[in-house]
Coordinates of C-alpha atoms and ligand atoms in Angstrom, one line a residue:
M1 CA 53.9 -41.8 -206.2
R2 CA 50.8 -40.5 -204.7
R3 CA 50.9 -36.8 -205.4
L4 CA 47.4 -36.3 -204.1
D5 CA 48.5 -34.8 -200.8
S6 CA 51.0 -32.3 -202.0
L7 CA 49.0 -31.2 -205.0
L8 CA 45.7 -31.2 -203.2
W9 CA 44.9 -27.5 -202.6
P10 CA 46.6 -26.1 -205.7
C11 CA 44.7 -28.7 -207.8
I12 CA 41.3 -27.9 -206.2
T13 CA 41.8 -24.2 -206.7
L14 CA 42.9 -24.7 -210.3
S15 CA 40.0 -27.0 -211.0
L16 CA 37.6 -24.5 -209.5
V17 CA 39.1 -21.8 -211.8
L18 CA 38.6 -24.1 -214.8
L19 CA 35.1 -24.9 -213.7
L20 CA 34.2 -21.2 -213.5
W21 CA 36.0 -20.4 -216.8
P22 CA 34.8 -22.8 -219.4
A23 CA 36.1 -20.7 -222.2
S24 CA 39.7 -21.1 -221.1
G25 CA 40.8 -22.6 -224.4
I26 CA 42.8 -25.4 -222.7
A27 CA 41.8 -28.4 -224.6
S28 CA 42.0 -31.9 -223.2
A29 CA 40.6 -35.3 -224.3
P30 CA 37.4 -36.3 -222.5
A31 CA 37.5 -39.0 -219.9
L32 CA 37.6 -42.6 -221.2
D33 CA 36.0 -45.5 -219.3
L34 CA 38.2 -48.6 -219.2
D35 CA 35.3 -51.0 -219.0
K36 CA 36.4 -53.4 -221.8
G37 CA 39.5 -55.3 -222.8
W38 CA 40.7 -56.5 -219.5
E39 CA 42.2 -59.8 -218.6
Y40 CA 42.3 -61.6 -215.3
R41 CA 44.3 -64.4 -213.8
W42 CA 43.5 -66.1 -210.5
G43 CA 46.3 -66.5 -207.9
D44 CA 49.4 -64.6 -207.1
S45 CA 52.5 -64.3 -209.3
P46 CA 55.8 -65.7 -208.2
Q47 CA 58.7 -63.3 -208.0
L48 CA 61.8 -63.6 -210.1
A49 CA 65.3 -63.4 -208.7
D50 CA 65.4 -59.6 -209.4
G51 CA 62.2 -59.1 -207.5
T52 CA 60.1 -58.7 -210.7
Y53 CA 56.8 -60.5 -210.7
A54 CA 57.0 -63.3 -213.2
W55 CA 53.5 -62.7 -214.6
L56 CA 54.5 -59.2 -215.7
R57 CA 57.3 -60.7 -217.8
E58 CA 55.6 -63.8 -219.1
S59 CA 52.7 -61.8 -220.4
D60 CA 51.8 -64.2 -223.1
A61 CA 51.6 -67.4 -221.0
E62 CA 49.4 -69.7 -223.0
G63 CA 45.8 -69.9 -221.6
A64 CA 46.7 -68.4 -218.2
W65 CA 44.9 -65.1 -218.8
H66 CA 41.2 -64.8 -219.5
S67 CA 39.4 -61.9 -220.9
I68 CA 36.8 -60.0 -218.8
D69 CA 34.9 -56.8 -219.4
F70 CA 35.5 -55.1 -216.1
P71 CA 38.3 -56.1 -213.7
S72 CA 36.1 -57.2 -210.8
N73 CA 34.9 -60.5 -209.4
P74 CA 36.0 -62.9 -212.1
P75 CA 34.1 -66.2 -212.4
G76 CA 35.3 -69.3 -210.4
R77 CA 36.7 -67.6 -207.4
E78 CA 36.5 -70.7 -205.2
G79 CA 37.7 -69.0 -202.1
R80 CA 40.8 -67.5 -203.8
R81 CA 42.2 -64.3 -202.3
H82 CA 44.5 -63.2 -205.1
A83 CA 43.8 -62.1 -208.6
W84 CA 45.7 -60.2 -211.3
F85 CA 44.1 -57.9 -213.8
R86 CA 45.7 -56.2 -216.8
I87 CA 44.8 -54.0 -219.8
T88 CA 46.7 -52.4 -222.6
L89 CA 46.2 -48.7 -222.2
P90 CA 44.7 -46.8 -225.1
S91 CA 46.2 -43.5 -226.4
G92 CA 44.6 -40.1 -225.9
E93 CA 45.5 -36.4 -225.7
W94 CA 45.5 -35.8 -222.0
R95 CA 47.6 -33.0 -220.6
D96 CA 48.2 -34.6 -217.3
P97 CA 46.8 -38.2 -217.5
V98 CA 45.6 -40.1 -214.5
L99 CA 43.8 -43.3 -213.9
Y100 CA 40.7 -42.9 -211.7
I101 CA 39.4 -45.9 -209.9
Y102 CA 36.2 -45.6 -207.8
S103 CA 37.3 -48.3 -205.3
I104 CA 39.5 -51.3 -204.9
D105 CA 38.7 -54.6 -203.0
L106 CA 40.8 -54.7 -200.9
I107 CA 44.5 -53.9 -201.5
A108 CA 46.4 -53.7 -204.7
Q109 CA 49.6 -52.8 -206.5
A110 CA 49.6 -51.3 -210.0
F111 CA 52.3 -51.8 -212.6
L112 CA 53.0 -50.0 -215.8
D113 CA 54.8 -52.8 -217.7
E114 CA 57.2 -54.0 -215.0
A115 CA 57.4 -50.8 -213.0
L116 CA 55.4 -50.4 -209.8
I117 CA 53.5 -47.1 -210.1
Y118 CA 50.9 -47.3 -207.4
Q119 CA 50.2 -49.2 -204.2
H120 CA 47.1 -49.3 -202.0
G121 CA 47.7 -51.1 -198.7
S122 CA 50.7 -53.2 -197.8
F123 CA 51.5 -56.8 -198.8
D124 CA 53.4 -59.2 -196.5
E125 CA 55.6 -62.1 -197.8
T126 CA 52.5 -64.2 -198.3
G127 CA 51.0 -61.5 -200.5
E128 CA 48.3 -60.6 -197.9
G129 CA 47.6 -57.4 -196.0
P130 CA 45.0 -55.7 -193.8
F131 CA 42.1 -53.7 -194.9
V132 CA 43.1 -50.0 -195.2
G133 CA 39.8 -48.4 -196.4
W134 CA 37.9 -47.8 -199.6
P135 CA 39.1 -44.5 -201.0
W136 CA 38.8 -43.5 -204.6
H137 CA 42.2 -43.7 -206.4
M138 CA 44.1 -41.5 -208.7
I139 CA 47.1 -43.1 -210.4
S140 CA 49.4 -40.7 -212.2
L141 CA 50.6 -41.9 -215.6
T142 CA 53.6 -40.8 -217.6
E143 CA 52.9 -39.2 -221.0
D144 CA 54.1 -42.3 -222.9
F145 CA 51.5 -44.7 -221.3
A146 CA 49.7 -45.4 -224.5
D147 CA 49.9 -49.1 -225.7
R148 CA 51.7 -50.1 -222.6
Q149 CA 50.4 -52.8 -220.2
L150 CA 48.8 -51.8 -216.9
S151 CA 48.6 -54.6 -214.4
F152 CA 47.0 -54.9 -211.0
R153 CA 48.0 -57.4 -208.3
V154 CA 45.0 -57.6 -206.0
Y155 CA 44.5 -59.3 -202.6
S156 CA 41.0 -59.6 -201.0
N157 CA 39.5 -61.6 -198.2
Y158 CA 36.3 -59.7 -198.7
T159 CA 33.2 -60.9 -200.7
D160 CA 34.4 -58.9 -203.7
I161 CA 37.8 -58.9 -205.4
G162 CA 39.2 -56.5 -207.9
L163 CA 38.6 -52.9 -208.9
W164 CA 35.1 -51.6 -208.4
G165 CA 32.7 -49.0 -209.8
E166 CA 34.5 -47.0 -212.4
V167 CA 38.0 -47.1 -214.0
R168 CA 38.6 -44.1 -216.1
L169 CA 41.5 -42.5 -218.0
M170 CA 41.2 -38.8 -217.7
D171 CA 42.9 -35.5 -217.1
R172 CA 43.9 -34.7 -213.5
L173 CA 42.0 -31.4 -213.4
D174 CA 38.9 -33.1 -214.9
L175 CA 39.1 -35.7 -212.2
F176 CA 39.1 -33.0 -209.4
A177 CA 36.3 -31.2 -211.1
M178 CA 34.3 -34.4 -211.4
I179 CA 34.9 -35.3 -207.7
L180 CA 33.8 -31.8 -206.6
Q181 CA 30.8 -31.8 -208.8
R182 CA 29.7 -35.2 -207.6
S183 CA 30.2 -34.3 -204.0
A184 CA 28.5 -31.0 -203.9
T185 CA 25.0 -32.3 -203.3
D186 CA 26.2 -34.9 -200.7
L187 CA 28.2 -32.3 -198.8
A188 CA 25.1 -30.0 -198.7
V189 CA 22.8 -32.9 -197.6
S190 CA 25.3 -34.0 -195.0
A191 CA 25.6 -30.5 -193.5
F192 CA 21.8 -30.2 -193.5
C193 CA 21.5 -33.6 -191.7
L194 CA 24.2 -32.6 -189.1
L195 CA 22.5 -29.3 -188.5
L196 CA 19.2 -31.1 -188.0
A197 CA 20.9 -33.5 -185.6
L198 CA 22.2 -30.5 -183.6
L199 CA 18.8 -28.9 -183.4
A200 CA 17.0 -32.1 -182.5
A201 CA 19.7 -32.8 -179.8
G202 CA 19.0 -29.3 -178.4
F203 CA 15.3 -30.0 -178.3
A204 CA 15.9 -33.3 -176.7
L205 CA 17.5 -31.4 -173.8
V206 CA 14.7 -29.0 -173.2
Q207 CA 11.5 -30.6 -174.6
Q208 CA 9.3 -33.2 -172.9
R209 CA 9.1 -35.7 -175.8
R210 CA 12.8 -36.4 -175.3
R211 CA 12.9 -39.9 -176.9
N212 CA 11.3 -38.6 -180.1
F213 CA 14.0 -35.9 -180.5
I214 CA 16.8 -38.3 -179.5
G215 CA 15.6 -40.6 -182.2
I216 CA 15.6 -37.8 -184.8
A217 CA 19.0 -36.5 -183.6
L218 CA 20.6 -39.9 -183.8
F219 CA 19.1 -40.7 -187.2
S220 CA 20.1 -37.3 -188.6
L221 CA 23.6 -37.6 -187.1
A222 CA 24.1 -41.1 -188.4
S223 CA 22.9 -40.0 -191.9
G224 CA 25.0 -36.9 -191.9
I225 CA 28.2 -38.7 -190.8
M226 CA 27.6 -41.6 -193.2
I227 CA 27.0 -39.3 -196.2
L228 CA 29.9 -37.1 -195.4
A229 CA 32.2 -40.1 -194.9
E230 CA 31.1 -41.6 -198.2
T231 CA 31.4 -38.3 -200.1
Q232 CA 34.4 -38.5 -202.4
A233 CA 35.5 -35.0 -201.6
S234 CA 35.9 -36.0 -198.0
Q235 CA 39.3 -37.3 -199.0
F236 CA 40.4 -33.8 -199.8
L237 CA 39.6 -32.8 -196.2
L238 CA 41.4 -35.7 -194.6
S239 CA 43.5 -38.3 -196.4
K240 CA 42.7 -41.1 -194.0
P241 CA 40.5 -43.5 -195.9
L242 CA 40.2 -46.0 -193.0
A243 CA 39.1 -43.3 -190.6
W244 CA 36.4 -42.3 -193.1
D245 CA 35.3 -45.9 -193.4
Y246 CA 35.0 -46.2 -189.7
M247 CA 32.8 -43.1 -189.7
A248 CA 30.7 -44.4 -192.7
S249 CA 30.2 -47.7 -191.0
G250 CA 29.4 -46.0 -187.6
G251 CA 26.8 -43.9 -189.2
Y252 CA 25.4 -46.7 -191.4
Y253 CA 25.1 -49.2 -188.6
A254 CA 23.4 -46.6 -186.3
L255 CA 20.6 -45.7 -188.8
P256 CA 18.2 -48.5 -187.6
V257 CA 18.9 -47.5 -184.0
G258 CA 17.9 -43.9 -184.6
I259 CA 14.7 -44.7 -186.5
G260 CA 13.9 -47.5 -184.0
L261 CA 14.1 -45.0 -181.1
L262 CA 11.8 -42.6 -183.0
L263 CA 9.3 -45.2 -184.0
E264 CA 9.2 -46.8 -180.6
T265 CA 7.6 -43.7 -179.1
W266 CA 4.7 -43.9 -181.5
F267 CA 3.6 -47.4 -180.6
S268 CA 2.5 -49.4 -177.6
G269 CA 2.3 -53.0 -176.6
R270 CA 3.6 -55.7 -178.9
H271 CA 4.7 -53.4 -181.7
K272 CA 6.7 -51.3 -179.3
R273 CA 8.5 -54.3 -177.9
W274 CA 9.4 -55.6 -181.3
I275 CA 10.7 -52.2 -182.5
R276 CA 12.7 -51.9 -179.3
R277 CA 14.2 -55.4 -179.8
L278 CA 15.2 -54.5 -183.3
W279 CA 17.0 -51.2 -182.5
Q280 CA 18.6 -52.8 -179.4
F281 CA 19.8 -55.6 -181.6
H282 CA 21.3 -53.1 -184.1
L283 CA 22.9 -51.2 -181.3
G284 CA 24.5 -54.4 -180.1
Y285 CA 25.8 -55.0 -183.5
W286 CA 27.1 -51.5 -183.8
L287 CA 29.1 -52.0 -180.5
V288 CA 30.4 -55.4 -181.3
A289 CA 31.3 -54.7 -185.0
I290 CA 33.0 -51.4 -184.4
G291 CA 34.6 -52.6 -181.2
L292 CA 36.0 -55.8 -182.7
A293 CA 37.3 -53.9 -185.8
L294 CA 39.0 -51.2 -183.6
A295 CA 40.5 -54.0 -181.4
G296 CA 41.9 -55.5 -184.6
V297 CA 40.0 -58.8 -184.1
V298 CA 38.2 -58.5 -187.4
N299 CA 38.6 -56.3 -190.5
L300 CA 36.2 -53.5 -190.7
S301 CA 35.4 -54.5 -194.2
S302 CA 34.1 -57.9 -193.1
T303 CA 31.5 -56.2 -190.8
F304 CA 29.7 -54.6 -193.8
P305 CA 28.3 -57.8 -195.4
V306 CA 27.0 -59.1 -192.0
F307 CA 25.3 -55.7 -191.4
D308 CA 23.9 -55.8 -194.9
V309 CA 22.3 -59.2 -194.3
L310 CA 20.9 -58.0 -190.9
L311 CA 19.5 -54.8 -192.5
T312 CA 18.0 -56.8 -195.3
I313 CA 16.1 -58.7 -192.7
S314 CA 15.3 -56.0 -190.2
L315 CA 14.2 -53.3 -192.7
P316 CA 11.4 -55.3 -194.2
L317 CA 10.5 -56.6 -190.8
L318 CA 10.2 -53.1 -189.5
F319 CA 8.1 -52.1 -192.5
A320 CA 5.8 -55.1 -192.0
L321 CA 5.3 -54.0 -188.4
L322 CA 4.6 -50.4 -189.4
I323 CA 2.3 -51.2 -192.3
G324 CA 0.3 -53.5 -190.0
S325 CA -0.3 -50.7 -187.5
L326 CA -0.7 -47.7 -189.7
K327 CA -4.1 -47.0 -188.2
Q328 CA -2.5 -46.1 -184.9
L329 CA -0.5 -43.3 -186.6
D330 CA -1.5 -39.8 -187.7
G331 CA -0.8 -38.2 -191.0
E332 CA 2.6 -36.8 -190.0
Q333 CA 3.9 -40.1 -188.7
R334 CA 2.8 -41.8 -191.9
L335 CA 4.7 -39.2 -193.9
V336 CA 7.9 -39.9 -191.8
I337 CA 7.5 -43.6 -192.4
A338 CA 7.0 -43.0 -196.2
A339 CA 10.2 -40.9 -196.2
Y340 CA 12.1 -43.5 -194.2
G341 CA 10.7 -46.1 -196.7
V342 CA 12.2 -44.2 -199.6
F343 CA 15.5 -43.9 -197.7
G344 CA 15.4 -47.6 -196.8
L345 CA 14.8 -48.6 -200.4
L346 CA 17.7 -46.5 -201.6
L347 CA 19.9 -48.2 -199.0
L348 CA 18.8 -51.6 -200.1
L349 CA 19.5 -50.7 -203.8
D350 CA 22.9 -49.3 -202.8
M351 CA 23.6 -52.5 -201.0
S352 CA 22.5 -54.6 -204.0
V353 CA 24.9 -52.6 -206.2
A354 CA 27.7 -53.0 -203.7
H355 CA 27.3 -56.8 -203.7
G356 CA 27.0 -57.0 -207.5
L357 CA 23.3 -57.9 -207.5
L358 CA 22.6 -54.9 -209.6
A359 CA 24.8 -53.4 -212.3
W360 CA 27.1 -50.7 -211.0
Q361 CA 25.5 -47.3 -210.7
R362 CA 25.6 -44.5 -208.3
I363 CA 22.5 -44.7 -206.0
P364 CA 21.4 -41.3 -204.6
V365 CA 21.3 -42.4 -201.0
S366 CA 21.9 -38.9 -199.8
L367 CA 18.7 -37.8 -201.5
G368 CA 16.8 -40.3 -199.4
A369 CA 18.4 -38.8 -196.3
L370 CA 17.5 -35.3 -197.6
L371 CA 13.9 -36.3 -198.1
F372 CA 13.7 -37.7 -194.6
S373 CA 15.3 -34.6 -193.1
L374 CA 13.1 -32.3 -195.1
V375 CA 10.0 -34.2 -193.9
I376 CA 11.2 -33.8 -190.3
V377 CA 11.9 -30.1 -190.8
A378 CA 8.6 -29.5 -192.5
I379 CA 6.7 -31.3 -189.7
S380 CA 8.8 -29.4 -187.1
L381 CA 8.0 -26.0 -188.7
R382 CA 4.4 -26.9 -188.9
H383 CA 4.4 -27.8 -185.2
Y384 CA 6.3 -24.6 -184.4
A385 CA 3.8 -22.5 -186.3
R386 CA 0.9 -24.3 -184.6
T387 CA 2.5 -23.9 -181.2
Q388 CA 3.0 -20.2 -181.9
R389 CA -0.6 -19.8 -182.8
E390 CA -1.7 -21.7 -179.7
L391 CA 0.6 -19.6 -177.6
V392 CA -1.0 -16.4 -178.9
V393 CA -4.5 -17.8 -178.1
L394 CA -3.3 -19.0 -174.7
N395 CA -1.7 -15.6 -174.0
Q396 CA -4.9 -13.8 -174.9
R397 CA -6.9 -16.2 -172.7
L398 CA -4.4 -15.8 -169.9
E399 CA -4.5 -12.0 -170.2
K400 CA -8.3 -12.1 -170.0
E401 CA -8.2 -14.4 -167.0
V402 CA -5.7 -12.3 -165.3
A403 CA -7.8 -9.2 -165.9
E404 CA -10.9 -11.0 -164.6
R405 CA -9.1 -12.3 -161.5
T406 CA -7.6 -8.8 -160.8
R407 CA -11.1 -7.3 -161.0
E408 CA -12.5 -9.9 -158.7
L409 CA -9.5 -9.4 -156.4
Q410 CA -10.1 -5.6 -156.4
E411 CA -13.7 -6.2 -155.5
L412 CA -12.7 -8.5 -152.7
V413 CA -10.2 -6.0 -151.4
E414 CA -12.9 -3.3 -151.5
R415 CA -15.3 -5.5 -149.7
F416 CA -12.7 -6.4 -147.1
R417 CA -11.9 -2.7 -146.8
I418 CA -15.5 -1.9 -146.2
F419 CA -15.8 -4.8 -143.8
S420 CA -12.8 -3.7 -141.9
Y421 CA -14.4 -0.3 -141.3
Q422 CA -17.9 -1.6 -140.5
D423 CA -19.4 -2.8 -137.3
P424 CA -21.0 -6.2 -138.3
L425 CA -23.9 -5.9 -135.8
T426 CA -25.3 -2.4 -136.5
G427 CA -23.8 -1.6 -139.9
L428 CA -22.4 1.6 -138.5
K429 CA -18.7 2.5 -138.9
N430 CA -16.4 1.0 -136.3
R431 CA -13.6 2.2 -134.0
R432 CA -10.9 1.6 -136.7
Y433 CA -12.8 4.0 -139.0
F434 CA -13.4 6.4 -136.2
N435 CA -9.6 6.5 -135.5
E436 CA -8.9 7.4 -139.1
I437 CA -11.7 9.9 -139.6
I438 CA -10.9 11.8 -136.4
T439 CA -7.4 12.4 -137.6
R440 CA -8.7 13.8 -140.9
E441 CA -11.5 15.9 -139.4
A442 CA -9.1 17.2 -136.7
A443 CA -6.7 18.3 -139.4
I444 CA -9.5 20.1 -141.3
A445 CA -10.8 21.7 -138.1
K446 CA -7.3 23.1 -137.4
R447 CA -7.6 25.1 -140.5
G448 CA -10.5 27.0 -138.9
A449 CA -13.7 25.0 -138.8
P450 CA -15.5 24.0 -135.6
L451 CA -15.7 20.4 -134.8
T452 CA -18.0 18.8 -132.2
L453 CA -17.8 15.2 -130.8
A454 CA -20.7 13.5 -128.9
M455 CA -20.1 10.3 -127.0
L456 CA -23.3 8.2 -126.2
D457 CA -23.8 5.2 -124.0
I458 CA -27.0 3.2 -123.4
D459 CA -28.0 3.3 -119.8
H460 CA -28.0 0.2 -117.7
F461 CA -27.5 -2.0 -120.6
K462 CA -26.1 -4.8 -118.5
L463 CA -29.3 -4.9 -116.6
F464 CA -31.3 -4.8 -119.9
N465 CA -29.3 -7.8 -121.2
D466 CA -29.8 -9.6 -117.9
L467 CA -33.6 -8.9 -118.0
H468 CA -34.4 -9.6 -121.6
G469 CA -31.5 -11.7 -122.8
H470 CA -28.5 -11.0 -125.1
E471 CA -30.5 -11.3 -128.3
A472 CA -32.9 -8.6 -127.1
G473 CA -29.9 -6.5 -126.2
D474 CA -28.5 -6.9 -129.7
C475 CA -31.9 -5.8 -131.1
V476 CA -31.8 -2.6 -129.0
L477 CA -28.2 -1.9 -130.2
V478 CA -29.3 -2.3 -133.8
T479 CA -32.4 -0.1 -133.4
T480 CA -30.6 2.6 -131.5
A481 CA -27.9 2.6 -134.1
R482 CA -30.5 3.0 -136.9
L483 CA -32.2 5.8 -135.0
I484 CA -28.9 7.6 -134.4
G485 CA -27.9 7.1 -138.1
E486 CA -31.3 8.5 -139.3
H487 CA -31.1 11.4 -137.0
F488 CA -27.8 13.0 -138.2
R489 CA -26.7 14.6 -141.4
E490 CA -24.8 12.9 -144.1
A491 CA -21.7 15.0 -143.1
D492 CA -21.9 13.7 -139.6
V493 CA -20.0 10.5 -138.9
V494 CA -21.7 7.9 -136.5
C495 CA -19.6 5.1 -135.2
R496 CA -20.1 2.3 -132.7
L497 CA -17.0 2.3 -130.6
G498 CA -17.8 -1.1 -129.0
G499 CA -20.3 -2.5 -126.6
E500 CA -23.2 -0.1 -126.1
E501 CA -21.0 3.0 -126.8
F502 CA -21.5 5.3 -129.8
V503 CA -19.7 8.4 -131.0
I504 CA -20.9 11.1 -133.4
L505 CA -18.4 13.4 -135.1
M506 CA -20.0 16.6 -136.3
P507 CA -17.8 18.7 -138.7
S508 CA -18.5 22.4 -139.0
T509 CA -20.8 22.2 -136.0
T510 CA -20.7 24.3 -132.9
E511 CA -21.4 23.0 -129.4
G512 CA -24.8 24.6 -129.3
Q513 CA -25.9 23.1 -132.7
A514 CA -24.7 19.8 -131.6
R515 CA -26.4 19.9 -128.3
E516 CA -29.7 20.7 -130.0
A517 CA -29.4 17.7 -132.2
I518 CA -28.5 15.4 -129.3
E519 CA -31.4 16.6 -127.2
R520 CA -33.8 15.8 -130.1
L521 CA -32.1 12.4 -130.5
L522 CA -32.6 11.6 -126.8
D523 CA -36.2 12.5 -127.1
T524 CA -36.6 10.2 -130.1
I525 CA -35.0 7.4 -128.2
R526 CA -37.2 8.0 -125.1
Q527 CA -40.3 7.8 -127.2
H528 CA -39.3 4.9 -129.2
R529 CA -41.0 1.6 -128.4
F530 CA -38.3 -1.0 -128.5
E531 CA -39.5 -4.5 -129.4
H532 CA -37.9 -7.9 -129.8
G533 CA -40.0 -10.3 -131.7
D534 CA -43.5 -9.9 -130.3
S535 CA -42.4 -8.6 -126.9
A536 CA -42.1 -5.0 -126.0
L537 CA -38.8 -4.2 -124.2
G538 CA -39.6 -1.1 -122.2
P539 CA -37.9 2.3 -122.5
V540 CA -34.2 2.8 -123.3
G541 CA -32.2 5.8 -122.1
L542 CA -29.1 7.3 -123.5
S543 CA -26.4 9.3 -121.8
C544 CA -24.3 11.7 -123.8
G545 CA -21.2 13.8 -123.3
I546 CA -20.3 16.6 -125.8
A547 CA -17.0 18.4 -126.4
S548 CA -16.3 21.0 -129.0
Y549 CA -13.3 22.6 -130.8
P550 CA -12.3 25.4 -130.4
A551 CA -14.9 26.1 -127.6
H552 CA -13.4 23.6 -125.1
T553 CA -9.9 22.9 -126.4
D554 CA -7.4 24.2 -128.8
D555 CA -6.5 20.6 -129.7
P556 CA -9.2 18.8 -131.7
Y557 CA -7.4 15.5 -131.0
A558 CA -8.4 15.9 -127.3
L559 CA -12.1 15.9 -128.1
V560 CA -12.6 12.2 -127.4
Q561 CA -11.2 12.4 -123.9
L562 CA -13.2 15.6 -123.1
A563 CA -16.5 14.1 -124.4
D564 CA -15.8 11.0 -122.4
T565 CA -15.4 13.2 -119.3
A566 CA -18.7 14.9 -120.1
L567 CA -20.4 11.5 -120.6
Y568 CA -19.1 10.3 -117.2
R569 CA -20.7 13.4 -115.7
A570 CA -24.0 12.7 -117.5
K571 CA -24.0 9.1 -116.0
R572 CA -23.1 10.5 -112.6
S573 CA -25.8 13.1 -112.8
G574 CA -28.6 10.5 -113.2
R575 CA -28.3 9.2 -116.9
D576 CA -30.7 9.8 -119.8
R577 CA -29.2 13.2 -120.4
C578 CA -26.6 15.2 -122.3
E579 CA -23.7 17.0 -120.6
T580 CA -21.3 19.4 -122.3
Y581 CA -17.7 19.4 -121.3
A582 CA -16.9 21.8 -118.5
P583 CA -13.3 22.4 -117.7
T584 CA -14.0 22.7 -114.0
V585 CA -15.3 19.2 -113.8
T586 CA -12.7 16.4 -113.4
Ligands
GTP601 N1 -26.5 -7.6 -126.2 C1 -25.3 -7.1 -126.3 N2 -24.7 -6.7 -125.1 C2 -23.5 -6.1 -125.2 C3 -22.8 -6.0 -126.4 N3 -21.6 -5.4 -126.1 C4 -21.5 -5.1 -124.8 N4 -22.7 -5.6 -124.2 C5 -23.0 -5.6 -122.8 O1 -23.2 -4.2 -122.4 C6 -23.1 -4.2 -121.0 C7 -22.4 -2.9 -120.6 O2 -22.5 -2.9 -119.2 P1 -21.8 -1.8 -118.4 O3 -20.5 -1.4 -119.1 O4 -21.7 -2.3 -117.0 O5 -22.7 -0.6 -118.5 P2 -24.2 -0.4 -118.2 O6 -24.8 -1.7 -117.7 O7 -24.8 0.1 -119.5 O8 -24.2 0.7 -117.1 P3 -24.0 2.2 -117.4 O9 -23.3 2.4 -118.6 O10 -23.3 2.7 -116.2 O11 -25.4 2.7 -117.5 C8 -22.3 -5.4 -120.6 O12 -23.2 -6.3 -119.9 C9 -21.9 -6.0 -121.9 O13 -21.9 -7.5 -121.9 C10 -23.4 -6.4 -127.6 O14 -22.9 -6.3 -128.7 N5 -24.7 -7.0 -127.4

């Protein structure tokens, strides 16, 4: 009977073609709503010996049938679980007529006169059967259906009984086109919500405000799944109505959990605790309801009214909490709450329609979810843009700071470099510097320039220290260093090798020129009045040894050793004098 499966894709393709080709010329009567002229009868019909239901044959039983506009929830149910509905079908020019039913509570059989033409769910001997989902229905009709009687045998242990929403006579292709048209928005919104859920889940993995993103991810996932599962076109994707209803209920029941997780992060103290209790309670319900339904302990359908009652309580409670503490929230958070408020209101309206509190109409719940998702996306984009701007500023500041630090570091390195070449007491260059400069100057000398090296040592300095004290000794070292430094040219390099020993490297200077300069220096030192504080320190003498390249050696690197030998000779010869290296002396 159900040709839905086999004709599915050809019909979709055909209906799409027809949608895109309005001038096709194929005429068909418009859809006709069967929302008048129905009759109902409480209870279940007995069966005749040939298996036919007696109520189908005794159609004119006096006073047994009552008229009703729409075949749903007749008055005076009093706990009854069986009802029959019937209508005489009108005539119309449909090429391929079908009866479209939005939904049935809960299982039903349809008969055209006495022939069974459609069945939703399965009936046992007592006329009962399990919940098998709430799909939309398409009942194929033969061309001669006009003026014949269409009857429904319905069983329901749910709050509603009968057909629900819309019952329409229409052409099969028009039905497919209608389903696709009605589903387009929902499918797009669902895809959008699922994408948002994916992004939020990704952010939850890498960002610090994890709970926030988990809340958004869960809420978006729940909305996306719920909308997809409730979209009529989903039946085209998978003809398993009960599976879709499990997904719809799973998403629906998880909505307060997601929003609770999100809101909880915005509050503290009492409000936070209440919000946590609410979402934990809903999470508990989610687990129990879905778990018991899957285990077959309860019908999935019976978990909906309980959840609806819970949501009717928790939704306003949550709003009361939020409204009472709006001051704690910033503009963006208020916007999210407003969007959630719209979504919540649409959910409540949808629920009211489902329970017959409002006249049947299609409530655009998905638009509520879309609004919520758009608000989240807009806020996220704004945050992203702001973060980008802050990053640029931060980057610039960092670059500036790095440049500043690098400059300071370079200065420090330079100072250290100078320090590492400087004798801290006298301010002259030290032995390390001398070792480097001698190598350089020796290399230059090798290219043909003379180079002379003088090594100087203060005479009897130990005695001087012992007589006047170490501080006075330091003072003599500093003064002697200054006098030596002032005495020589810029090009000459004066170093303190350590202790009371100095060296002077004189590039492009012959032995004779150097000796002259040294003699003048020794005179200057002899004549200088050394003082420490207010006390005069007595005379200071210097001994000096000179060696010159190429006069004394063909290896400029050997000058240190040769000058040292000459100095030794000056000391031995009575001090306070200058000696030039002589090869015969060892
Ligand atoms: N005040 C002071 N004394 C130092 C410093 N460096 C080395 N001395 C001292 O210099 C003295 C050098 O003594 P010696 O090497 O025996 O030489 P000297 O007493 O000058 O004798 P001759 O060189 O033979 O004339 C030692 O007593 C060291 O302690 C310093 O930086 N400051």
